[in-house]
Amino acid sequence: MNLFRLSWKYLTFRPLSTGLNVFLLALGLAIITVLILVQDQFEKKMTQDAEGIDLVVGAKGSPLQLILSGVYHIDFPTGNIPIDEAKKLSRNRLVKRVIPLALGDNFQGYRIVGANYDYLDLYQVEFSEGKIWELPFEVVLGAEFAKKSGLRVGDKFTGSHGISIGSHEHEVHAYQVTGILQPTGTVLDRLIITSIESVWYMHEDEAEEDAGLEASSHEEKYHSPVAISGFPENGEGKEITTLLVQYRSPMAAVQLPRMINSGTSMQAASPSFEMSRLFELLGVGVSLLQGLAFVLIIISGLGIFIALYNSLKERKYDLAILRTLGASRFQLLILVFLEGIMLTFLGAVLGILLGHTFLSVLISNNDQGVVSSLQAWIFLKQELWIVVYALLVGIVASLIPAWSAYQTSIAKQLTKA
Amino acid sequence: MLFESRNLKYSHPGQNPLTFPDIRLEGGEAILVLGKSGSGKTTMLNLLSGLLVPEAGEVLLDQVNVASLKGAEADRFRGKNIGIVFQKPHLLAPLNVKENLEVASHFSHNKGQDIFQLLQELGIGKKANSRVQTLSEGEAQRVSIARAVITKPKLILADEPTSSLDDENTEKVIQLLKNQAAKIGAALIIVTHDQRVKNHISNFIEVNTL
């Protein structure tokens, strides 16, 4: 029997009050854990996804929407831009590299993105199976989508029109899988990537079919290789959705966006700028949650203080007995502190576990979109700080009770009864 | 001489000073401290145990002046050398019988007697793992005696140990205290106003400080 076990016995002697305090503290800390985890992973993901993209050019509209649809593939695109204007922009001396993207279709809610080889290069992704597309209607699957859909190399599927699930299907052409990418932890994992030509032909033929023309007259172009880099060759008069731009020099950051926004029918938006604006907007909600968490933690701190203080009043006699058995004042001080510390330590451990569990439930309820790509069971260094904060709460809550235990006069206590 | 108190004086704030009779005891000897309630019996016990510091006089236990010890040193000395039995058992409720005794050995830094054998001797061997709330008054008082003697102290102090017990339990408790004191060679001082106790211990002093 040592001080540690003795404290533990006193704690478990009042299971309800101890349980309630531990739970309150755990709830507060769980919210903070979730916030820390989400914030950390979101920010990492957001920067990772936008790595190497200095500017996104698309149709006029909301710049945030343009970034969300063009880089992160969350929101709807603002519209399309004429390829001629995009080509003109790509010849600007401030531009190092452009990657054109064509959006418009999905398969089971996963976006089919028309791009070129540079897009895969941007994320430095390797193939885990098969190879890159060479002909129209050949596609490459992101790792996460491949896993969820169960599609393999050589399989065929038909996309549906629109960005979200449930639109009508393109029955004229089927996509064929030529490769599956390795997981990258980026937006690429959730995409189906193909050539821009695939997206174009898919929509052209629909239109022509509706107009009564025969699709077979296009046989030839379906068997010619697609563009590897830059724009497709036969693109006169056609449209693309967004253009990802890499600057040649820092000067471009100053000149290029202004030039595009005022001098063309397109708009330019910077991912880093728009994302920091978004985080600013979300910040209100985050601080609200943080506030709630702190209120919970303070209440639990008070609860611990009151529980210790009350139990100490009942326990003054016990403390006096311990003194007569040879315990020093200092040992009684430690006894009370240990109780507060053990209680909050339990709360911290439970809180962190609860936080991770919350997040994993959240993730399993969202099998598409950004939330699904978060990971619940990653442990961060900041979580150690949660334990430290919790222990501080425990120490502060035990200060007064511990001091009053220290001050207890044995003779007075024993003669009182 | 194992235990000796000389010329003890103490005054409660705002009251007349109390003077106490001297006590001299060898190991294994017992003495009763008799007196009416309010006569200062408990104050004397607190002085003898070092819980209160006398204004004058000294308490010597095994050549150590109890009143001269300070702080943690005094606590440890008390835990190791003095066993106290109170009027009420005051066992620690979250702990079972065995754990209550373990606490005493822990704080006195003294391995002391074997818990199970001691409980056997006190006739509560089967209660080692019982919760203290389930004990009868007599059993609880016997556990508190066990707690006082587990560390083999040199002095056993008992403060009205029988006042809430019936005749049968009173006799048992007094016999147990005497036997244990004799076994470990401790001096035994029982503060009481209970006439029943006198039948068992003839040696007594009277506190009449009024």
Short mmCIF file of N, CA, C and O in Angstrom, two decimals, chain A residues 117-235:
data_model
loop_
_atom_site.label_atom_id
_atom_site.label_comp_id
_atom_site.label_asym_id
_atom_site.label_seq_id
_atom_site.Cartn_x
_atom_site.Cartn_y
_atom_site.Cartn_z
N TYR A 117 -0.04 14.39 -69.24
CA TYR A 117 0.89 13.66 -68.37
C TYR A 117 1.48 14.56 -67.28
O TYR A 117 1.87 14.09 -66.22
N ASP A 118 1.54 15.85 -67.58
CA ASP A 118 2.12 16.78 -66.60
C ASP A 118 1.36 16.76 -65.28
O ASP A 118 1.92 17.03 -64.22
N TYR A 119 0.07 16.51 -65.38
CA TYR A 119 -0.76 16.53 -64.16
C TYR A 119 -0.31 15.44 -63.19
O TYR A 119 -0.20 15.65 -61.99
N LEU A 120 -0.04 14.25 -63.73
CA LEU A 120 0.46 13.16 -62.87
C LEU A 120 1.86 13.49 -62.38
O LEU A 120 2.23 13.21 -61.24
N ASP A 121 2.63 14.14 -63.26
CA ASP A 121 3.99 14.52 -62.94
C ASP A 121 4.01 15.49 -61.75
O ASP A 121 4.89 15.46 -60.90
N LEU A 122 3.02 16.36 -61.72
CA LEU A 122 2.91 17.38 -60.68
C LEU A 122 2.91 16.74 -59.29
O LEU A 122 3.49 17.27 -58.34
N TYR A 123 2.26 15.60 -59.16
CA TYR A 123 2.18 14.93 -57.85
C TYR A 123 3.20 13.81 -57.71
O TYR A 123 3.19 13.07 -56.74
N GLN A 124 4.06 13.67 -58.74
CA GLN A 124 5.14 12.67 -58.73
C GLN A 124 4.63 11.29 -58.33
O GLN A 124 5.17 10.65 -57.42
N VAL A 125 3.58 10.87 -59.01
CA VAL A 125 2.93 9.62 -58.64
C VAL A 125 3.49 8.46 -59.48
O VAL A 125 3.90 8.66 -60.63
N GLU A 126 3.57 7.30 -58.87
CA GLU A 126 4.01 6.09 -59.58
C GLU A 126 2.79 5.20 -59.83
O GLU A 126 1.77 5.34 -59.15
N PHE A 127 2.96 4.28 -60.77
CA PHE A 127 1.88 3.34 -61.02
C PHE A 127 2.04 2.11 -60.16
O PHE A 127 3.14 1.59 -60.01
N SER A 128 0.95 1.66 -59.56
CA SER A 128 1.06 0.40 -58.83
C SER A 128 0.66 -0.75 -59.75
O SER A 128 0.97 -1.90 -59.48
N GLU A 129 0.00 -0.39 -60.86
CA GLU A 129 -0.45 -1.43 -61.79
C GLU A 129 -0.64 -0.75 -63.14
O GLU A 129 -1.11 0.39 -63.20
N GLY A 130 -0.33 -1.44 -64.20
CA GLY A 130 -0.62 -0.95 -65.54
C GLY A 130 0.23 0.25 -65.94
O GLY A 130 1.30 0.49 -65.38
N LYS A 131 -0.28 1.06 -66.88
CA LYS A 131 0.50 2.20 -67.40
C LYS A 131 -0.43 3.35 -67.70
O LYS A 131 -1.65 3.24 -67.53
N ILE A 132 0.17 4.43 -68.15
CA ILE A 132 -0.62 5.65 -68.41
C ILE A 132 -1.43 5.50 -69.69
O ILE A 132 -1.16 4.64 -70.54
N TRP A 133 -2.46 6.36 -69.81
CA TRP A 133 -3.31 6.32 -71.01
C TRP A 133 -2.54 6.75 -72.25
O TRP A 133 -1.63 7.57 -72.14
N GLU A 134 -2.91 6.20 -73.42
CA GLU A 134 -2.29 6.65 -74.67
C GLU A 134 -3.32 7.06 -75.69
O GLU A 134 -3.09 7.92 -76.51
N LEU A 135 -4.49 6.40 -75.64
CA LEU A 135 -5.54 6.68 -76.61
C LEU A 135 -6.72 7.32 -75.90
O LEU A 135 -6.83 7.25 -74.67
N PRO A 136 -7.61 7.92 -76.64
CA PRO A 136 -8.84 8.46 -76.04
C PRO A 136 -9.60 7.35 -75.29
O PRO A 136 -9.55 6.19 -75.71
N PHE A 137 -10.27 7.72 -74.28
CA PHE A 137 -11.13 6.84 -73.45
C PHE A 137 -10.33 5.84 -72.62
O PHE A 137 -10.90 4.95 -72.04
N GLU A 138 -9.04 6.00 -72.61
CA GLU A 138 -8.26 5.22 -71.66
C GLU A 138 -8.08 6.06 -70.41
O GLU A 138 -7.83 7.27 -70.50
N VAL A 139 -8.25 5.42 -69.26
CA VAL A 139 -8.17 6.18 -68.00
C VAL A 139 -7.21 5.53 -67.01
O VAL A 139 -6.90 4.34 -67.10
N VAL A 140 -6.79 6.37 -66.04
CA VAL A 140 -5.94 5.92 -64.95
C VAL A 140 -6.71 6.21 -63.67
O VAL A 140 -7.35 7.25 -63.55
N LEU A 141 -6.68 5.26 -62.72
CA LEU A 141 -7.49 5.44 -61.50
C LEU A 141 -6.62 5.84 -60.32
O LEU A 141 -5.53 5.33 -60.12
N GLY A 142 -7.16 6.76 -59.52
CA GLY A 142 -6.53 7.08 -58.24
C GLY A 142 -6.65 5.90 -57.30
O GLY A 142 -7.59 5.10 -57.40
N ALA A 143 -5.71 5.81 -56.35
CA ALA A 143 -5.62 4.61 -55.50
C ALA A 143 -6.89 4.38 -54.70
O ALA A 143 -7.40 3.25 -54.63
N GLU A 144 -7.41 5.45 -54.11
CA GLU A 144 -8.56 5.29 -53.22
C GLU A 144 -9.80 4.86 -54.02
O GLU A 144 -10.54 3.96 -53.61
N PHE A 145 -9.97 5.52 -55.18
CA PHE A 145 -11.12 5.17 -56.02
C PHE A 145 -11.01 3.72 -56.49
O PHE A 145 -11.99 2.97 -56.48
N ALA A 146 -9.80 3.33 -56.88
CA ALA A 146 -9.59 1.96 -57.38
C ALA A 146 -9.98 0.95 -56.31
O ALA A 146 -10.64 -0.06 -56.58
N LYS A 147 -9.59 1.27 -55.06
CA LYS A 147 -9.87 0.35 -53.97
C LYS A 147 -11.37 0.25 -53.72
O LYS A 147 -11.93 -0.84 -53.57
N LYS A 148 -12.04 1.43 -53.73
CA LYS A 148 -13.47 1.44 -53.40
C LYS A 148 -14.31 0.84 -54.51
O LYS A 148 -15.33 0.19 -54.25
N SER A 149 -13.92 1.13 -55.78
CA SER A 149 -14.75 0.65 -56.88
C SER A 149 -14.43 -0.80 -57.23
O SER A 149 -15.25 -1.49 -57.82
N GLY A 150 -13.23 -1.24 -56.89
CA GLY A 150 -12.83 -2.61 -57.22
C GLY A 150 -12.48 -2.79 -58.70
O GLY A 150 -12.30 -3.91 -59.15
N LEU A 151 -12.36 -1.70 -59.44
CA LEU A 151 -12.03 -1.81 -60.86
C LEU A 151 -10.56 -2.19 -61.03
O LEU A 151 -9.71 -1.78 -60.24
N ARG A 152 -10.28 -3.01 -62.09
CA ARG A 152 -8.91 -3.45 -62.34
C ARG A 152 -8.48 -2.97 -63.72
O ARG A 152 -9.30 -2.49 -64.51
N VAL A 153 -7.20 -3.14 -64.00
CA VAL A 153 -6.70 -2.78 -65.32
C VAL A 153 -7.43 -3.63 -66.37
O VAL A 153 -7.56 -4.84 -66.19
N GLY A 154 -7.91 -2.97 -67.46
CA GLY A 154 -8.62 -3.68 -68.50
C GLY A 154 -10.12 -3.59 -68.37
O GLY A 154 -10.85 -3.80 -69.32
N ASP A 155 -10.62 -3.26 -67.16
CA ASP A 155 -12.07 -3.13 -66.95
C ASP A 155 -12.61 -1.92 -67.72
O ASP A 155 -11.89 -0.96 -68.00
N LYS A 156 -13.92 -2.00 -68.01
CA LYS A 156 -14.55 -0.87 -68.72
C LYS A 156 -15.70 -0.34 -67.88
O LYS A 156 -16.34 -1.09 -67.14
N PHE A 157 -15.94 0.95 -67.98
CA PHE A 157 -17.11 1.52 -67.29
C PHE A 157 -17.57 2.75 -68.04
O PHE A 157 -16.84 3.33 -68.84
N THR A 158 -18.83 3.12 -67.86
CA THR A 158 -19.35 4.32 -68.51
C THR A 158 -19.54 5.41 -67.47
O THR A 158 -20.08 5.17 -66.39
N GLY A 159 -19.10 6.60 -67.84
CA GLY A 159 -19.23 7.73 -66.92
C GLY A 159 -20.60 8.34 -67.01
O GLY A 159 -21.36 8.05 -67.94
N SER A 160 -20.97 9.18 -66.04
CA SER A 160 -22.22 9.92 -66.18
C SER A 160 -21.92 11.39 -66.23
O SER A 160 -20.90 11.86 -65.73
N HIS A 161 -22.86 12.10 -66.84
CA HIS A 161 -22.63 13.50 -67.05
C HIS A 161 -22.76 14.26 -65.74
O HIS A 161 -23.57 13.93 -64.89
N GLY A 162 -21.98 15.28 -65.62
CA GLY A 162 -22.06 16.13 -64.43
C GLY A 162 -20.99 15.76 -63.43
O GLY A 162 -20.27 14.77 -63.58
N ILE A 163 -20.93 16.56 -62.39
CA ILE A 163 -19.86 16.40 -61.42
C ILE A 163 -20.29 15.48 -60.28
O ILE A 163 -19.50 14.82 -59.65
N SER A 164 -21.61 15.46 -60.02
CA SER A 164 -22.05 14.64 -58.90
C SER A 164 -22.84 13.44 -59.38
O SER A 164 -23.30 13.40 -60.52
N ILE A 165 -23.02 12.51 -58.48
CA ILE A 165 -23.64 11.22 -58.78
C ILE A 165 -25.11 11.41 -59.20
O ILE A 165 -25.76 12.38 -58.84
N GLY A 166 -25.62 10.52 -60.03
CA GLY A 166 -27.05 10.50 -60.32
C GLY A 166 -27.48 11.15 -61.63
O GLY A 166 -28.64 11.15 -61.98
N SER A 167 -26.52 11.71 -62.39
CA SER A 167 -26.91 12.29 -63.67
C SER A 167 -27.01 11.17 -64.73
O SER A 167 -26.69 10.03 -64.44
N HIS A 168 -27.41 11.55 -65.94
CA HIS A 168 -27.60 10.48 -66.91
C HIS A 168 -26.25 9.97 -67.43
O HIS A 168 -25.26 10.68 -67.42
N GLU A 169 -26.25 8.72 -67.88
CA GLU A 169 -24.99 8.09 -68.26
C GLU A 169 -24.65 8.32 -69.72
O GLU A 169 -25.52 8.44 -70.56
N HIS A 170 -23.35 8.40 -69.96
CA HIS A 170 -22.87 8.44 -71.35
C HIS A 170 -22.78 7.01 -71.84
O HIS A 170 -21.91 6.27 -71.41
N GLU A 171 -23.69 6.66 -72.73
CA GLU A 171 -23.68 5.25 -73.12
C GLU A 171 -22.89 4.98 -74.39
O GLU A 171 -22.62 3.84 -74.73
N VAL A 172 -22.53 6.06 -75.08
CA VAL A 172 -21.87 5.87 -76.36
C VAL A 172 -20.50 5.22 -76.22
O VAL A 172 -20.19 4.27 -76.90
N HIS A 173 -19.72 5.79 -75.29
CA HIS A 173 -18.36 5.27 -75.13
C HIS A 173 -18.16 4.76 -73.72
O HIS A 173 -18.72 5.30 -72.78
N ALA A 174 -17.34 3.75 -73.63
CA ALA A 174 -16.97 3.27 -72.29
C ALA A 174 -15.51 3.60 -72.06
O ALA A 174 -14.70 3.58 -72.99
N TYR A 175 -15.19 3.96 -70.85
CA TYR A 175 -13.77 4.18 -70.51
C TYR A 175 -13.12 2.84 -70.22
O TYR A 175 -13.75 1.93 -69.69
N GLN A 176 -11.85 2.77 -70.55
CA GLN A 176 -11.13 1.54 -70.24
C GLN A 176 -9.95 1.86 -69.32
O GLN A 176 -9.20 2.80 -69.56
N VAL A 177 -9.80 1.07 -68.26
CA VAL A 177 -8.74 1.32 -67.29
C VAL A 177 -7.42 0.79 -67.83
O VAL A 177 -7.31 -0.38 -68.20
N THR A 178 -6.40 1.67 -67.89
CA THR A 178 -5.08 1.19 -68.31
C THR A 178 -4.09 1.15 -67.17
O THR A 178 -3.07 0.51 -67.25
N GLY A 179 -4.40 1.87 -66.11
CA GLY A 179 -3.43 1.88 -65.00
C GLY A 179 -4.07 2.30 -63.70
O GLY A 179 -5.13 2.93 -63.68
N ILE A 180 -3.43 1.90 -62.60
CA ILE A 180 -3.88 2.31 -61.27
C ILE A 180 -2.69 2.93 -60.55
O ILE A 180 -1.58 2.39 -60.57
N LEU A 181 -2.95 4.11 -59.96
CA LEU A 181 -1.87 4.86 -59.32
C LEU A 181 -1.62 4.36 -57.91
O LEU A 181 -2.50 3.81 -57.26
N GLN A 182 -0.41 4.61 -57.45
CA GLN A 182 -0.10 4.33 -56.05
C GLN A 182 -0.71 5.43 -55.17
O GLN A 182 -0.88 6.55 -55.64
N PRO A 183 -1.02 5.11 -53.91
CA PRO A 183 -1.57 6.15 -53.03
C PRO A 183 -0.57 7.29 -52.84
O PRO A 183 0.62 7.05 -52.64
N THR A 184 -1.06 8.52 -52.91
CA THR A 184 -0.18 9.67 -52.73
C THR A 184 -0.58 10.51 -51.53
O THR A 184 0.17 11.37 -51.10
N GLY A 185 -1.77 10.26 -50.99
CA GLY A 185 -2.27 11.11 -49.91
C GLY A 185 -2.73 12.45 -50.42
O GLY A 185 -2.96 13.38 -49.65
N THR A 186 -2.87 12.60 -51.73
CA THR A 186 -3.34 13.86 -52.29
C THR A 186 -4.71 13.65 -52.92
O THR A 186 -5.29 12.57 -52.87
N VAL A 187 -5.20 14.73 -53.54
CA VAL A 187 -6.51 14.70 -54.18
C VAL A 187 -6.53 13.66 -55.31
O VAL A 187 -7.57 13.10 -55.65
N LEU A 188 -5.36 13.38 -55.84
CA LEU A 188 -5.24 12.44 -56.96
C LEU A 188 -5.85 11.08 -56.63
O LEU A 188 -6.39 10.40 -57.49
N ASP A 189 -5.77 10.68 -55.36
CA ASP A 189 -6.27 9.37 -54.95
C ASP A 189 -7.76 9.20 -55.21
O ASP A 189 -8.26 8.10 -55.36
N ARG A 190 -8.48 10.34 -55.26
CA ARG A 190 -9.93 10.27 -55.40
C ARG A 190 -10.39 10.56 -56.83
O ARG A 190 -11.57 10.77 -57.05
N LEU A 191 -9.47 10.61 -57.77
CA LEU A 191 -9.84 11.03 -59.13
C LEU A 191 -9.69 9.89 -60.13
O LEU A 191 -9.01 8.91 -59.90
N ILE A 192 -10.39 10.09 -61.26
CA ILE A 192 -10.19 9.23 -62.43
C ILE A 192 -9.57 10.16 -63.47
O ILE A 192 -10.17 11.17 -63.82
N ILE A 193 -8.36 9.86 -63.90
CA ILE A 193 -7.67 10.81 -64.77
C ILE A 193 -7.57 10.23 -66.18
O ILE A 193 -7.27 9.05 -66.36
N THR A 194 -7.82 11.10 -67.12
CA THR A 194 -7.77 10.67 -68.52
C THR A 194 -7.24 11.83 -69.34
O THR A 194 -6.84 12.86 -68.81
N SER A 195 -7.27 11.69 -70.67
CA SER A 195 -6.82 12.78 -71.52
C SER A 195 -7.96 13.76 -71.73
O SER A 195 -9.13 13.44 -71.55
N ILE A 196 -7.59 14.97 -72.08
CA ILE A 196 -8.61 15.99 -72.37
C ILE A 196 -9.46 15.54 -73.55
O ILE A 196 -10.67 15.75 -73.59
N GLU A 197 -8.80 14.88 -74.51
CA GLU A 197 -9.53 14.42 -75.70
C GLU A 197 -10.70 13.51 -75.31
O GLU A 197 -11.78 13.62 -75.88
N SER A 198 -10.47 12.65 -74.30
CA SER A 198 -11.54 11.73 -73.90
C SER A 198 -12.79 12.51 -73.50
O SER A 198 -13.90 12.19 -73.90
N VAL A 199 -12.56 13.55 -72.71
CA VAL A 199 -13.70 14.34 -72.23
C VAL A 199 -14.39 15.05 -73.39
O VAL A 199 -15.60 15.09 -73.50
N TRP A 200 -13.58 15.59 -74.27
CA TRP A 200 -14.15 16.27 -75.43
C TRP A 200 -15.01 15.34 -76.29
O TRP A 200 -16.14 15.62 -76.58
N TYR A 201 -14.37 14.22 -76.68
CA TYR A 201 -15.06 13.30 -77.61
C TYR A 201 -16.35 12.80 -76.99
O TYR A 201 -17.36 12.65 -77.66
N MET A 202 -16.29 12.54 -75.70
CA MET A 202 -17.47 12.03 -75.01
C MET A 202 -18.65 12.97 -75.20
O MET A 202 -19.76 12.56 -75.50
N HIS A 203 -18.39 14.25 -75.06
CA HIS A 203 -19.48 15.21 -75.13
C HIS A 203 -19.86 15.57 -76.55
O HIS A 203 -21.01 15.79 -76.86
N GLU A 204 -18.86 15.63 -77.43
CA GLU A 204 -19.15 15.92 -78.83
C GLU A 204 -20.08 14.87 -79.43
O GLU A 204 -21.07 15.18 -80.05
N ASP A 205 -19.72 13.62 -79.16
CA ASP A 205 -20.46 12.54 -79.79
C ASP A 205 -21.88 12.47 -79.26
O ASP A 205 -22.81 12.15 -80.00
N GLU A 206 -22.04 12.79 -78.02
CA GLU A 206 -23.40 12.85 -77.47
C GLU A 206 -24.21 13.85 -78.27
O GLU A 206 -25.33 13.58 -78.70
N ALA A 207 -23.60 15.03 -78.49
CA ALA A 207 -24.30 16.10 -79.21
C ALA A 207 -24.60 15.66 -80.63
O ALA A 207 -25.71 15.85 -81.14
N GLU A 208 -23.59 15.01 -81.25
CA GLU A 208 -23.79 14.62 -82.65
C GLU A 208 -24.80 13.48 -82.77
O GLU A 208 -25.58 13.44 -83.71
N GLU A 209 -24.75 12.64 -81.79
CA GLU A 209 -25.70 11.52 -81.81
C GLU A 209 -27.12 12.07 -81.74
O GLU A 209 -28.02 11.65 -82.45
N ASP A 210 -27.26 13.05 -80.86
CA ASP A 210 -28.57 13.67 -80.74
C ASP A 210 -28.98 14.31 -82.06
O ASP A 210 -30.15 14.36 -82.41
N ALA A 211 -27.96 14.81 -82.81
CA ALA A 211 -28.26 15.47 -84.07
C ALA A 211 -28.41 14.46 -85.21
O ALA A 211 -28.60 14.84 -86.36
N GLY A 212 -28.28 13.19 -84.93
CA GLY A 212 -28.52 12.18 -85.93
C GLY A 212 -27.31 11.76 -86.73
O GLY A 212 -27.43 11.04 -87.70
N LEU A 213 -26.12 12.21 -86.35
CA LEU A 213 -24.92 11.81 -87.07
C LEU A 213 -24.39 10.49 -86.54
O LEU A 213 -24.62 10.14 -85.39
N GLU A 214 -23.64 9.80 -87.39
CA GLU A 214 -23.14 8.51 -86.96
C GLU A 214 -21.80 8.64 -86.28
O GLU A 214 -20.93 9.37 -86.71
N ALA A 215 -21.66 7.93 -85.20
CA ALA A 215 -20.44 8.03 -84.42
C ALA A 215 -19.26 7.38 -85.12
O ALA A 215 -18.12 7.77 -84.91
N SER A 216 -19.53 6.43 -85.98
CA SER A 216 -18.44 5.66 -86.56
C SER A 216 -17.57 6.49 -87.49
O SER A 216 -16.44 6.12 -87.77
N SER A 217 -18.06 7.64 -87.92
CA SER A 217 -17.26 8.47 -88.81
C SER A 217 -16.05 9.05 -88.07
O SER A 217 -15.17 9.62 -88.66
N HIS A 218 -16.06 8.88 -86.78
CA HIS A 218 -14.94 9.43 -86.01
C HIS A 218 -13.91 8.37 -85.66
O HIS A 218 -12.97 8.66 -84.94
N GLU A 219 -14.14 7.18 -86.16
CA GLU A 219 -13.27 6.05 -85.81
C GLU A 219 -11.80 6.43 -85.77
O GLU A 219 -11.08 6.11 -84.82
N GLU A 220 -11.38 7.15 -86.79
CA GLU A 220 -9.96 7.39 -86.95
C GLU A 220 -9.35 8.15 -85.77
O GLU A 220 -8.31 7.78 -85.25
N LYS A 221 -10.03 9.20 -85.35
CA LYS A 221 -9.41 10.01 -84.30
C LYS A 221 -9.37 9.29 -82.95
O LYS A 221 -8.57 9.61 -82.10
N TYR A 222 -10.22 8.28 -82.82
CA TYR A 222 -10.20 7.53 -81.56
C TYR A 222 -8.97 6.64 -81.44
O TYR A 222 -8.66 6.14 -80.39
N HIS A 223 -8.30 6.46 -82.55
CA HIS A 223 -7.14 5.57 -82.49
C HIS A 223 -5.84 6.30 -82.64
O HIS A 223 -4.78 5.69 -82.74
N SER A 224 -5.90 7.63 -82.69
CA SER A 224 -4.65 8.38 -82.72
C SER A 224 -4.28 8.79 -81.29
O SER A 224 -5.16 9.10 -80.49
N PRO A 225 -3.00 8.77 -80.97
CA PRO A 225 -2.56 9.04 -79.60
C PRO A 225 -2.95 10.45 -79.15
O PRO A 225 -3.08 11.36 -79.96
N VAL A 226 -3.14 10.59 -77.82
CA VAL A 226 -3.54 11.87 -77.27
C VAL A 226 -2.32 12.69 -76.90
O VAL A 226 -1.19 12.20 -76.90
N ALA A 227 -2.56 13.97 -76.59
CA ALA A 227 -1.46 14.88 -76.26
C ALA A 227 -0.83 14.46 -74.93
O ALA A 227 -1.51 14.11 -73.98
N ILE A 228 0.50 14.56 -74.88
CA ILE A 228 1.23 14.17 -73.68
C ILE A 228 1.43 15.37 -72.77
O ILE A 228 1.33 15.29 -71.56
N SER A 229 1.69 16.50 -73.40
CA SER A 229 1.96 17.70 -72.63
C SER A 229 1.33 18.88 -73.36
O SER A 229 1.06 18.81 -74.56
N GLY A 230 1.05 19.95 -72.65
CA GLY A 230 0.45 21.12 -73.28
C GLY A 230 -0.98 20.84 -73.71
O GLY A 230 -1.68 20.03 -73.10
N PHE A 231 -1.41 21.52 -74.78
CA PHE A 231 -2.79 21.41 -75.22
C PHE A 231 -2.94 20.35 -76.31
O PHE A 231 -2.00 20.10 -77.05
N PRO A 232 -4.10 19.75 -76.46
CA PRO A 232 -4.35 18.82 -77.57
C PRO A 232 -4.24 19.57 -78.90
O PRO A 232 -4.50 20.76 -78.96
N GLU A 233 -3.85 18.81 -79.92
CA GLU A 233 -3.57 19.48 -81.20
C GLU A 233 -4.83 19.94 -81.91
O GLU A 233 -4.90 21.05 -82.41
N ASN A 234 -5.82 19.08 -81.92
CA ASN A 234 -7.00 19.39 -82.74
C ASN A 234 -8.07 20.13 -81.93
O ASN A 234 -9.22 19.77 -81.93
N GLY A 235 -7.63 21.16 -81.20
CA GLY A 235 -8.56 21.75 -80.25
C GLY A 235 -9.18 23.06 -80.66
O GLY A 235 -9.72 23.77 -79.81
#
